[in-house]
Structures are given as C-alpha cells and as structure tokens.
C-alpha cells in the first residue's frame, strides 16, 4: 500500500469568506471566518485516495499556547457548541476530500494556527496548514453578539461609513466619517491592539481564554483606544495648539489613524477628542464582529464629585464664569455595543455603553463600560461598569448661579438640560435616530424629534426664568445659519401690580464643545420701563460680520440677565447653540449608471457666505471608490463667489459608498459635505 501524501491544501478563501460575510477582508493575510459557522478546506492527495477504514486525520487548532485536537469524522452536520472536523459522506471525493471545520459560537477571538496529522498503517505525518482569523458572529443565534435583524447587522457590522452628530440639540451637525474597517491592514491593526494590551502582556493564556466574552473584549478595547495607561491608539488633547500632531477636527476616518499607529510601532497618534476616540473604537469593534454604533449625548455632564449636580456660574452681566470643576459638554460621543450580559442577567442584554475618551479611571484604568443602557434608564447604579458616572452624564441636574462681587444674587435648578437629546445614525438612512427614551424615562421619546433634530427648522427654542416680580424668556427664532443674522427674542414680564425699571444685559461668548466660554464677542444693554403686569417683547440680532469667526466647530453661549433696579434682584435665561456651517455641495454625474471598474465623475461646489475673501484647501476621500486622498487649493474666493471642482473615481465593487469632502478655510471654519454613491 502506498503512503497517504498531501500534495496541496485549498482554503476556499473566497467562498468561505462570502459565506461568513467577511469578503470585505479579502486582502487579509489569513483566512477570515466567524465563529459558530463551519468553513471548508480541501486536500489534494498524491498517489492514492483517502481510505476511511485505514486512514485517520487529526486537526490541532492553536491560539497562543492553548490548543484543541479533533479527529475528522464522517457526518452530515456540524455543531455550533464545539470544535470539530468532519467529511460529509454524500458526494465525498476520496481523491480530493473536503473537510468542514466547525468552531464553537463561544470561541476566543484571534488568529489560530492549524496543524493536521495524517495517520496511516505505514506512517504518521504532520502538516502545518495556513492560519485563520476567527471573529464574533452576529449572524449566529448562539453567539453572545447575535442580532436578529439583517438590516441592523448590515449597519452595525458591515457599513464602512457613517455620520457623527455634533452641534447642539437645536442645530444638529452631521459629520461624515469613514470607518474603513475593510481597508488594507486595518484587521491586522485591530488584532494587534488585543495582542499588545496590558491584559495580554500580563497573562497571555488568561487573555486568550477571556477573549471568548465580548464584555471582556470591549473593556480591553475601550482602554486601548486611548494611550493614558498603555500603548493605545490615540493621545487626547483639548487645549493649546496641535502643531506636534493633527488637529482632531481634521480627521475624516479611522483608517489613517489605525494605520499610522501600527506602522509607528504602536506609538500613540496625536491627537484625538471624543468623536475621534468613539469613531475609532467603532471601527475596531466592527472589525472584531461586535455590533457597534456611535452615540451622541447632548449636554453631557461630567460630574467630578458624584453628587449628580452640575454648577454653572454667571456674573451680573450674563457672562459665564469658569468657576466649577464640573462641566457640561455641549455634546459628547461614546459607542454602544450589542451583546448579552450573562454576568448581569438577561434583563441587561442589548446595547451597552462604552466610552474610550479618557475622563475618569475605572478599576484604575482609563476606560468606561460596558454599562447596559437599561441600567442607566432604571438607575441601577449598583451594577458594573461605571454606571453612576454615565448616569450623571445623561441625568444630572444643573444649578445655575448668578454672582455679584462673589456673592450669590440668584440661582435656579434645571433638571431637563443634561441629556436633553441622545441620538445615533438611523439604520440604513443618513439621518439621526432619537434614542433618548432608551436612556431615561421621558413622556414621549419622539415628541422633540422635529424641533431638536431637523436642520433649518422654523421651530423656536427658548429658555426662561422667573424671580420675584419679573420673568424673562430668551427665544431663538430659528436655527442660526452662517451668513444670516442671528435673530432672537427676549420677552420681559412684570408679574406684579407696581411699575418696574429693569436693566437688560445681553452677552454672547464663543466656546468649544467641552470648554467654558471664552471672551465676549457681542454684548448689549438697555433700560426698560415696565408698567404693572406689562409684557414687552424685544427682538435682537447679531450680524454675520460679528459672529463669523465662531462658525463651524465653535458654539455660542447667549445669555440675558435682568436686573430690577428697585431691589437689585436678578434673573437669568441662557441658550447655547451652534451656527450651521456652509455646506459643500457634491453632485454625482449620471448617478444611476455608476458601476464597478468604470470611471465616473463627481462635482464638488462651494459658495462663500462670509463677508471677506476666503482661501482654503479642499480634501476629498472615499473608501472603495479608488479615489485615494486628493487635495486641491482654492484661492481668493470673494463674498458670494462660487467654485466647482470635478473629481474622477473608479468604484471597486458594488454597494453603497460615501464620498466626503472637507474645505479648510484660512482663519475660518472647516466646511464639509458628503454624498452617498450607489454602485450598481
């Protein structure tokens, strides 16, 4: 009898990855599959066929020093609960037998080596086969990350682009982001993140075993996205200049960040802020097979002393003062990951909050979560992880205090401002989805959807306050837009039957989303006489030339303080809002005829809404459209002037792709735009 010799092993890479929904990783150095789903390999034999009666095949699967051995059996089905290798007896070709490898739905995530032992009556040989990378499987009902709806799996695993929501609840700003999870070398960078984590370096065997649990994986990733305690991906910076790195506002996707980090030998990339941390973590989780989405919490509280109250201080002229250690960020972004929580019980399954932005330590490390969204809604602050901190972020009260010469002259409590809107990109559509009701008990989760989400809405947003004898309401007539005056109304009401003489102080300050306001850029004041029980309405406006330096990333803190000149009592009303940036218009020529492998054209246009000449650099990029990253200079565009730039692109494959463009204007805002491209 001749010996059994393996001439060649075929991995069926394209077919396996199509079945496992990992075809996006076609450029990976190893076969990429998902746990709980079998994959096929075939053996090309030399000299003689396989004899099931005399020959035996044994596989050894290794990750680190952990391994499992399984003999090949004849069977018609695979198990999702354990490792196995089997040949289907129906249609079995003994000259080129195919073997199905099954992996448990709870297998550890990572790259496995595969070894095969061939045992015959004449000999025992071993063959080192190719490696394979095993990811979580949201299509598998027994996997802890199983999602029952295909459109959600498509959005939260496969979608390589999305929108991040910035601005304010009144005026949402949708920022395009390319997650880039299928770009070259991104899978390897994400796996390296696990391999160089402190948990892995401390005890490799324990880390490999723990990687079966998405709770563990997500906590490791949350810590590794920032570089505070480890060789993490991003260094955060919120003040000063960014000359030693990249201004966080200029990043357009995760691919450049993860690639730079990996190629530098895992030195932190400079710099990140909350949306960059969250978006990069979303990429890593989607790569690892854990459903993930970026969430924005508007008016997000950072409660430093744990009392669930945020104090804000104003002077008697309505200027906000940086007196409190507690802060309210106009928006803050984190991610949600979908998983079961066997450690907490089925009631806590579903979306879990994870925040990679370094703010507070969790068990000694700068990470946050996973905290069940249901636990935040129900104030289950005794549960892990970091629920009290996150609960305050969405539900703390705000104590607003007016000071005169260091003394409190009035104060008021606002229980609704913090977490006033929580949203994420809608499934399958380029619009926001209001998920506030998932985080807190509200009368009607969708009641504020129109006024708080739709851009350019005509609805008004107002703030009001009352003290003894007088009340004030501050109302923005509509969402402010660059190039148009900011128009707002102040309504004064005398609630008593005696005449009053009132001094009105108005103050507008620019602020970053996570800072106290800077110096005043506009102010006004006047004396108002109110007859008994009289109501007076004053309309004010701020001209574009006065505010255009704060268009874009900056926000405006607008406040009015009324001073009753008879008794020196004061009352405050305030609003914070963003001014909608001008947009880049992107038009796809013959958009219904876009096909893979053929050249097409897009046209990017910009109209200058500012009162001065502007110049800038236009940058365009699009994953999957073979566009690369291109730059074009636009010089000396006059007020009202319009410029157009054609772009040529060649799609690589069918599907929806995002083409995004940003125009960095000298001494002005960064102007952005995006367009979805459907490749037929």
XYZ file of C-alpha atoms in Angstrom:
680
model
C 0.000 0.000 0.000
C 1.269 3.435 -0.880
C 1.508 6.074 1.820
C -1.078 8.910 2.014
C 0.588 12.158 0.963
C -0.980 15.618 0.980
C 0.063 17.464 -2.166
C -1.903 20.679 -1.649
C -4.470 22.205 0.728
C -7.117 24.513 -0.705
C -8.670 27.002 1.730
C -11.564 28.112 -0.477
C -10.853 31.644 0.764
C -13.302 33.485 -1.486
C -16.142 31.010 -0.960
C -15.611 30.730 2.807
C -15.408 34.475 3.329
C -18.522 35.042 1.260
C -20.453 32.556 3.427
C -19.042 34.112 6.599
C -19.762 37.697 5.461
C -16.060 38.531 5.685
C -15.426 39.104 1.977
C -14.510 42.702 2.829
C -11.290 41.298 4.354
C -10.218 39.818 1.021
C -6.795 41.443 1.332
C -6.059 39.890 4.724
C -3.017 37.675 5.093
C -5.093 34.866 6.643
C -8.468 33.267 6.050
C -11.077 35.307 7.970
C -14.138 33.466 9.301
C -16.758 33.842 12.033
C -17.230 31.559 14.997
C -20.205 29.205 15.129
C -20.189 28.728 11.338
C -18.225 25.911 9.608
C -15.678 26.607 6.901
C -14.349 24.268 4.227
C -10.876 23.153 3.220
C -9.953 20.551 0.589
C -6.993 18.141 0.415
C -5.384 17.301 -2.908
C -3.797 13.839 -2.465
C -0.836 12.298 -4.252
C -0.570 8.657 -5.423
C -3.685 7.222 -3.739
C -7.137 8.231 -2.387
C -8.148 8.593 1.245
C -9.326 5.340 2.848
C -11.769 5.985 5.727
C -11.204 2.460 7.084
C -7.411 2.663 7.443
C -6.520 6.363 7.385
C -7.107 8.943 10.110
C -6.844 12.722 10.049
C -6.444 14.786 13.214
C -6.549 18.596 13.375
C -4.861 20.748 16.009
C -6.085 24.324 16.383
C -3.805 26.654 18.389
C -4.071 30.188 19.698
C -1.007 31.058 21.697
C -0.186 28.027 23.830
C -3.835 26.939 24.010
C -4.894 24.201 21.633
C -7.587 21.676 20.903
C -7.345 18.461 18.836
C -10.172 16.946 16.837
C -10.278 13.800 14.663
C -12.017 14.043 11.311
C -15.291 12.129 11.305
C -17.930 11.269 8.728
C -21.018 13.364 9.472
C -23.747 15.361 7.768
C -23.823 18.278 10.179
C -21.644 20.486 12.353
C -22.062 21.644 15.910
C -22.107 25.302 16.988
C -21.119 24.388 20.520
C -17.715 22.802 19.999
C -14.671 22.326 17.794
C -14.951 19.667 15.134
C -13.825 18.437 11.728
C -15.945 16.239 9.508
C -16.432 14.969 5.982
C -19.901 14.862 4.515
C -20.269 11.293 3.182
C -22.643 12.454 0.433
C -20.646 13.292 -2.699
C -17.318 12.669 -0.957
C -14.379 12.688 -3.395
C -11.747 10.418 -1.820
C -9.047 11.716 -4.196
C -9.707 15.311 -3.107
C -11.700 15.136 0.132
C -13.289 18.284 1.537
C -13.328 18.806 5.294
C -15.648 21.127 7.174
C -14.128 22.767 10.241
C -16.611 23.807 12.922
C -15.863 26.315 15.668
C -17.889 26.966 18.810
C -20.026 30.111 18.962
C -18.129 30.950 22.150
C -14.604 30.503 20.758
C -11.988 33.129 21.544
C -11.404 35.866 19.001
C -7.981 35.920 17.386
C -5.695 34.256 14.849
C -5.320 30.471 15.050
C -2.683 28.225 13.563
C -3.904 24.971 12.049
C -1.923 21.737 12.034
C -3.008 18.394 10.553
C -1.755 14.901 11.460
C -2.097 12.164 8.832
C -2.087 8.664 10.372
C -1.921 5.561 8.188
C -0.811 1.941 8.767
C 2.573 2.938 7.328
C 3.335 6.303 8.926
C 2.356 9.359 10.940
C 2.985 12.742 9.308
C 2.153 16.290 10.327
C 1.427 19.278 8.096
C 1.355 22.932 9.114
C -1.585 24.466 7.320
C -2.472 28.119 6.880
C -3.706 30.209 9.795
C -7.217 31.587 10.106
C -8.653 34.568 11.970
C -11.802 33.950 13.980
C -14.248 36.803 14.652
C -17.512 37.151 16.568
C -20.645 36.226 14.635
C -23.784 38.366 14.969
C -25.485 36.061 12.414
C -25.174 33.048 14.775
C -28.040 32.638 17.259
C -25.740 31.081 19.875
C -23.162 33.855 19.746
C -23.347 36.422 22.563
C -23.399 39.198 19.952
C -26.275 37.778 17.872
C -28.507 40.459 16.319
C -31.835 39.166 14.964
C -32.310 41.729 12.177
C -30.344 41.743 8.934
C -30.609 45.496 8.366
C -29.021 46.096 11.793
C -26.230 43.606 11.097
C -25.597 45.399 7.813
C -25.500 48.797 9.552
C -23.579 47.924 12.716
C -21.052 45.431 11.269
C -20.722 45.858 7.511
C -21.270 49.586 6.960
C -17.847 51.192 6.487
C -19.070 54.792 6.662
C -21.434 56.774 8.825
C -22.412 60.079 10.382
C -21.320 61.551 13.706
C -23.661 64.123 15.234
C -22.202 67.308 16.711
C -23.544 70.807 17.371
C -26.450 71.296 19.781
C -29.921 69.768 20.214
C -31.384 72.734 18.380
C -28.982 72.552 15.462
C -27.504 69.119 14.820
C -24.390 68.976 12.670
C -23.925 65.711 10.774
C -20.260 64.963 10.260
C -19.308 62.216 7.772
C -16.853 59.575 8.941
C -15.196 56.684 7.128
C -14.836 53.704 9.473
C -12.547 51.955 6.952
C -12.832 48.518 8.581
C -12.185 46.737 5.274
C -9.229 48.866 4.166
C -5.805 47.145 3.861
C -4.033 46.340 7.150
C -6.911 47.514 9.379
C -7.853 43.986 10.504
C -4.235 43.305 11.444
C -4.022 46.603 13.367
C -7.155 45.738 15.345
C -5.810 42.288 16.229
C -2.505 43.884 17.260
C -4.462 46.094 19.635
C -5.511 42.975 21.544
C -2.024 41.466 21.383
C -0.222 44.440 22.946
C -2.826 45.187 25.619
C -1.651 45.066 29.263
C -4.013 42.130 29.850
C -2.298 40.095 27.147
C 1.216 41.080 28.178
C 0.490 40.181 31.806
C -1.010 36.733 31.177
C -1.374 35.536 27.601
C -3.205 32.324 28.420
C -5.799 34.076 30.566
C -6.262 36.778 27.914
C -6.802 34.254 25.119
C -9.390 32.394 27.190
C -11.194 35.617 28.146
C -11.487 36.715 24.510
C -14.487 34.428 24.177
C -16.519 37.071 26.031
C -17.461 40.329 24.234
C -17.765 42.040 27.635
C -14.060 41.422 28.214
C -13.069 42.321 24.655
C -14.974 45.600 24.721
C -13.430 46.642 28.016
C -9.922 45.959 26.699
C -10.618 47.933 23.529
C -12.129 50.842 25.487
C -8.828 51.192 27.374
C -6.605 50.651 24.320
C -8.187 53.343 22.131
C -6.666 55.989 24.416
C -2.995 55.936 25.381
C -3.212 57.001 29.027
C -2.266 53.638 30.573
C -0.817 51.624 27.706
C 0.411 51.692 24.109
C -3.030 52.780 22.986
C -4.042 54.269 19.665
C -4.769 57.936 20.387
C -3.396 60.722 22.544
C -6.094 63.165 23.610
C -5.681 66.935 23.604
C -8.318 69.593 24.261
C -6.355 72.819 24.777
C -3.487 74.653 23.126
C -2.236 74.079 19.614
C -1.864 70.800 17.732
C 1.459 71.518 15.983
C 3.033 68.255 17.149
C 0.263 66.208 15.586
C -3.060 66.544 13.784
C -5.930 68.796 14.835
C -8.729 66.359 15.812
C -11.207 68.327 13.706
C -9.335 67.430 10.501
C -9.565 63.627 10.745
C -12.038 62.145 8.269
C -11.774 58.419 9.027
C -10.329 55.687 11.207
C -8.071 54.102 8.583
C -5.308 56.712 8.628
C -5.244 56.693 12.435
C -5.020 52.916 12.874
C -2.511 52.557 10.031
C -0.255 55.293 11.430
C -0.439 53.736 14.900
C 0.513 50.260 13.665
C 3.289 51.432 11.331
C 4.866 53.575 14.059
C 5.418 50.537 16.273
C 2.309 51.363 18.327
C 3.180 54.912 19.329
C 0.051 56.969 20.074
C -1.350 59.056 17.245
C -1.735 62.737 18.082
C -4.471 63.909 18.572
C -7.985 62.783 19.426
C -11.111 64.196 21.022
C -14.349 62.442 21.901
C -15.692 61.869 18.380
C -12.318 60.547 17.180
C -11.987 58.158 20.144
C -15.555 56.913 19.645
C -15.324 56.521 15.861
C -12.032 54.606 16.019
C -13.446 52.296 18.692
C -16.490 51.720 16.475
C -14.143 50.593 13.691
C -12.279 48.170 15.954
C -15.470 46.623 17.329
C -16.991 46.164 13.877
C -13.775 44.529 12.691
C -13.905 42.083 15.627
C -17.512 41.248 14.791
C -19.218 43.038 17.686
C -22.156 45.237 16.535
C -21.309 48.852 17.311
C -22.642 52.363 16.743
C -21.519 55.878 17.704
C -23.907 57.739 20.020
C -24.070 61.466 20.800
C -25.258 62.701 24.197
C -26.180 66.383 24.023
C -25.456 68.499 27.115
C -23.347 65.700 28.560
C -22.409 66.206 32.210
C -19.007 65.397 33.698
C -19.770 65.063 37.403
C -16.424 65.154 39.236
C -17.729 64.825 42.808
C -20.524 62.305 42.262
C -23.369 64.445 43.655
C -25.368 64.357 40.394
C -25.489 68.187 40.315
C -23.539 70.421 37.894
C -22.985 74.020 38.971
C -22.700 76.864 36.455
C -21.765 80.432 37.392
C -22.531 83.742 35.640
C -21.661 87.308 36.507
C -24.296 90.008 36.743
C -23.715 90.961 33.088
C -24.579 87.464 31.848
C -21.013 86.338 31.228
C -20.420 82.682 32.058
C -17.587 82.114 34.539
C -15.140 79.155 34.698
C -15.633 78.569 38.437
C -16.780 74.948 38.543
C -14.770 71.735 38.250
C -17.916 70.066 36.955
C -18.568 70.626 33.256
C -21.295 70.195 30.687
C -20.064 69.382 27.206
C -22.480 70.574 24.535
C -22.101 67.122 23.079
C -20.123 64.044 23.951
C -19.758 60.853 21.931
C -19.330 57.275 23.051
C -20.218 53.952 21.483
C -22.834 51.308 22.126
C -22.077 47.628 21.517
C -24.708 44.906 21.317
C -24.205 41.806 23.478
C -25.791 39.567 26.071
C -24.786 40.069 29.697
C -24.606 36.638 31.284
C -22.841 38.277 34.220
C -25.851 40.522 34.939
C -28.862 38.550 33.720
C -30.998 38.711 30.579
C -32.679 41.944 31.683
C -29.441 43.771 30.944
C -28.907 42.316 27.449
C -28.742 44.580 24.425
C -26.931 47.863 23.916
C -24.010 48.581 26.249
C -22.320 51.978 26.669
C -18.535 52.114 26.272
C -16.577 55.355 26.367
C -12.926 55.286 25.202
C -12.383 59.025 25.838
C -10.144 59.239 28.923
C -12.128 61.078 31.615
C -12.163 59.014 34.817
C -10.433 55.808 35.861
C -12.387 52.564 36.074
C -10.736 49.951 38.328
C -7.569 52.013 37.984
C -7.587 52.317 34.177
C -8.897 54.993 31.819
C -11.771 53.068 30.290
C -15.539 53.099 30.722
C -18.173 50.367 30.406
C -19.736 48.223 29.211
C -22.746 49.652 31.037
C -26.204 48.417 29.978
C -28.381 51.203 28.596
C -31.293 49.647 30.516
C -29.351 50.018 33.757
C -28.925 53.754 33.094
C -32.618 54.173 32.398
C -33.572 52.336 35.579
C -30.810 53.948 37.733
C -29.254 50.585 38.601
C -26.121 52.316 39.842
C -25.022 49.280 41.864
C -24.215 47.312 38.690
C -20.862 47.299 36.824
C -19.364 49.053 34.969
C -19.203 52.841 35.646
C -22.976 53.296 35.765
C -23.005 56.195 38.309
C -20.633 58.227 36.107
C -22.670 57.565 32.962
C -25.984 58.094 34.751
C -24.818 61.576 35.755
C -23.746 62.222 32.146
C -27.343 61.827 30.955
C -29.450 62.737 34.003
C -27.626 65.169 36.351
C -29.344 68.417 37.435
C -27.888 71.849 36.631
C -27.657 74.575 39.297
C -27.273 77.990 37.574
C -25.916 80.720 39.850
C -25.518 84.481 39.247
C -22.723 86.129 41.254
C -22.088 89.785 42.117
C -18.775 90.528 43.782
C -18.526 86.862 44.778
C -21.990 86.783 46.358
C -24.933 84.748 45.047
C -27.712 87.067 43.856
C -29.952 84.420 42.247
C -29.971 80.744 41.331
C -32.184 78.239 39.574
C -32.270 74.465 39.055
C -32.657 72.827 35.643
C -33.463 69.107 35.671
C -34.009 68.709 31.920
C -30.984 70.182 30.167
C -28.477 67.341 30.737
C -29.032 64.508 28.284
C -31.701 66.573 26.543
C -31.166 64.589 23.345
C -29.329 61.315 22.721
C -29.100 60.157 19.133
C -27.294 57.939 16.645
C -27.364 57.416 12.900
C -30.540 55.667 11.772
C -30.302 52.177 10.298
C -29.918 52.373 6.538
C -30.544 56.123 6.263
C -28.370 59.276 6.538
C -30.433 60.820 9.326
C -30.397 60.819 13.140
C -32.415 58.473 15.304
C -33.617 59.781 18.670
C -32.815 57.177 21.360
C -33.260 59.430 24.420
C -36.099 57.240 25.658
C -33.750 54.264 25.889
C -31.612 56.125 28.441
C -34.197 57.893 30.574
C -37.900 57.870 31.282
C -39.444 60.560 29.115
C -43.118 61.247 28.444
C -42.755 60.835 24.693
C -39.340 59.813 23.297
C -40.179 61.246 19.880
C -42.033 64.387 20.953
C -38.999 66.618 20.413
C -37.755 64.892 17.288
C -38.792 67.618 14.844
C -37.669 70.671 16.766
C -34.463 69.116 18.061
C -33.229 67.135 15.076
C -34.259 68.531 11.728
C -31.809 71.159 10.413
C -33.092 74.539 9.257
C -36.298 74.035 11.220
C -38.587 77.017 11.696
C -39.486 75.884 15.217
C -38.185 78.057 18.035
C -36.153 77.032 21.048
C -36.340 79.108 24.214
C -35.041 79.402 27.759
C -36.937 81.127 30.546
C -36.530 82.028 34.185
C -38.527 83.835 36.858
C -37.740 85.672 40.071
C -39.988 87.614 42.400
C -41.844 90.160 40.289
C -40.251 89.661 36.858
C -39.720 86.857 34.350
C -37.677 86.587 31.179
C -37.777 84.309 28.147
C -34.959 84.034 25.597
C -36.072 82.600 22.243
C -34.059 81.861 19.117
C -36.374 82.444 16.189
C -34.742 79.699 14.106
C -31.561 77.664 13.907
C -28.698 80.073 13.090
C -27.079 79.658 9.668
C -23.761 81.114 8.502
C -24.180 84.315 6.504
C -27.576 85.154 8.044
C -28.105 87.344 11.151
C -28.762 85.509 14.405
C -32.231 86.651 15.426
C -33.571 86.115 18.925
C -36.372 87.479 21.058
C -36.340 88.495 24.722
C -39.721 88.634 26.438
C -39.968 90.556 29.722
C -42.975 90.144 32.004
C -43.836 92.202 35.045
C -45.798 89.827 37.275
C -46.645 92.484 39.880
C -49.103 95.416 40.019
C -46.381 98.008 40.500
C -44.257 99.598 37.784
C -40.665 98.401 37.426
C -37.466 99.765 35.964
C -35.352 96.917 34.523
C -31.799 96.852 33.215
C -31.274 94.259 30.485
C -27.782 92.786 29.970
C -27.121 90.671 26.842
C -23.927 88.695 26.315
C -22.665 86.286 23.638
C -19.492 84.208 24.081
C -17.793 81.645 21.860
C -16.994 78.251 23.333
C -15.616 74.877 22.387
C -17.959 71.926 22.851
C -16.150 70.831 26.036
C -14.920 74.148 27.490
C -16.229 77.111 29.426
C -16.895 80.076 27.130
C -14.090 82.408 26.116
C -14.282 86.192 25.988
C -17.426 88.029 24.966
C -17.682 88.751 21.222
C -21.023 90.624 21.350
C -22.952 92.406 24.087
C -25.707 94.949 24.567
C -27.677 96.515 27.375
C -30.585 98.860 27.844
C -33.053 100.238 30.406
C -36.657 99.034 30.167
C -39.666 100.509 31.963
C -42.446 98.009 32.671
C -45.924 99.112 33.655
C -47.845 96.946 36.156
C -48.412 93.440 34.684
C -46.954 94.608 31.360
C -45.284 92.269 28.857
C -42.683 93.660 26.452
C -41.029 91.832 23.579
C -37.648 92.862 22.156
C -36.095 91.395 19.031
C -32.303 91.436 18.809
C -29.928 90.357 16.077
C -26.215 89.668 15.706
C -24.818 90.454 12.247
C -22.734 87.834 10.385
C -19.623 90.022 10.466
C -19.817 89.965 14.281
C -20.061 86.195 14.668
C -18.497 84.607 11.584
C -15.236 83.809 13.385
C -17.135 81.255 15.504
C -18.834 79.450 12.621
C -18.094 75.735 12.423
C -16.633 73.822 15.357
C -17.317 76.596 17.896
C -20.568 77.197 19.756
C -22.254 80.302 21.135
C -23.338 80.847 24.728
C -26.043 83.538 24.704
C -27.354 84.884 27.999
C -29.675 87.614 29.239
C -29.677 88.923 32.818
C -32.459 91.225 34.024
C -31.711 93.483 36.954
C -34.605 95.040 38.877
C -33.167 98.473 39.711
C -35.507 98.938 42.680
C -34.343 95.917 44.674
C -31.267 94.677 42.735
C -32.826 91.260 42.177
C -31.679 89.462 39.042
C -32.992 86.743 36.778
C -31.084 84.767 34.115
C -32.017 82.990 30.908
C -29.478 81.435 28.524
C -29.091 79.285 25.420
C -26.144 77.521 23.817
C -26.236 76.823 20.115
C -24.103 76.238 17.045
C -24.143 78.231 13.833
C -24.701 75.940 10.905
C -21.644 75.914 8.661
C -21.928 76.445 4.936
C -22.042 73.155 3.078
C -20.067 71.665 0.249
C -22.434 70.511 -2.463
C -21.487 67.192 -4.078
C -23.215 66.012 -7.240
C -22.621 62.581 -8.798
C -22.818 62.787 -12.572
C -25.027 60.040 -14.098
C -25.510 58.644 -10.584
C -27.823 55.836 -11.768
C -25.122 54.487 -14.106
C -22.302 54.059 -11.569
C -20.750 50.594 -11.960
C -17.585 48.854 -10.725
C -14.452 49.193 -12.829
C -15.568 52.231 -14.836
C -14.616 55.874 -14.365
C -17.231 58.314 -13.116
C -17.257 61.983 -12.119
C -18.395 63.917 -9.071
C -18.651 67.702 -8.860
C -17.848 69.482 -5.569
C -19.135 73.076 -5.253
C -18.774 75.796 -2.610
C -20.328 79.253 -2.253
C -18.610 81.759 0.067
C -21.165 83.060 2.622
C -18.626 85.181 4.516
C -18.098 88.943 4.259
C -14.430 88.597 3.274
C -12.277 86.811 0.699
C -11.553 83.202 1.652
C -8.914 80.696 0.571
C -8.525 77.088 1.520
C -7.559 73.521 0.736
C -10.184 71.046 -0.442
C -9.571 67.429 0.611
C -11.642 64.551 -0.758
C -11.630 60.841 0.092
C -13.863 57.809 -0.366
C -13.249 54.227 0.754
C -13.987 51.744 -2.025
C -14.100 54.306 -4.840
C -10.379 54.213 -5.734
C -10.169 57.934 -5.182
C -7.405 57.979 -2.594
C -6.997 61.251 -0.719
C -6.683 64.241 -3.012
C -6.098 67.910 -2.257
C -6.980 70.997 -4.300
C -6.250 74.646 -3.494
C -8.996 77.251 -3.738
C -7.692 80.836 -3.648
C -9.273 84.236 -3.003
C -12.931 83.420 -3.398
C -14.893 86.681 -2.944
C -18.051 87.012 -0.815
C -20.871 85.279 -2.659
C -18.400 83.677 -5.096
C -18.828 80.052 -6.169
C -16.186 77.493 -7.162
C -16.514 73.966 -8.576
C -14.028 71.076 -8.613
C -14.599 67.907 -10.708
C -13.370 64.566 -9.302
C -12.845 61.284 -11.125
C -13.326 57.969 -9.315
C -13.439 54.269 -10.194
C -15.594 52.068 -7.890
C -14.060 48.759 -6.901
C -17.230 46.786 -6.178
C -20.994 47.113 -5.854
C -22.613 48.608 -2.760
C -23.162 51.961 -1.072
C -20.078 54.136 -0.624
C -19.571 57.534 0.981
C -17.690 60.261 -0.860
C -16.722 63.003 1.586
C -15.038 66.344 1.149
C -13.725 68.981 3.548
C -12.579 72.520 2.823
C -10.166 74.009 5.390
C -10.565 77.764 5.098
C -7.777 80.069 6.264
C -8.798 81.597 9.616
C -12.341 80.304 9.140
C -14.355 77.148 9.612
C -13.738 73.728 8.129
C -16.567 73.249 5.639
C -17.735 69.707 4.956
C -20.018 67.739 2.720
C -20.739 64.158 1.766
C -22.690 62.189 -0.787
C -23.656 58.526 -0.822
C -22.716 56.751 -4.041
C -24.702 53.670 -5.054
C -22.520 51.346 -7.120
C -24.775 49.010 -9.118
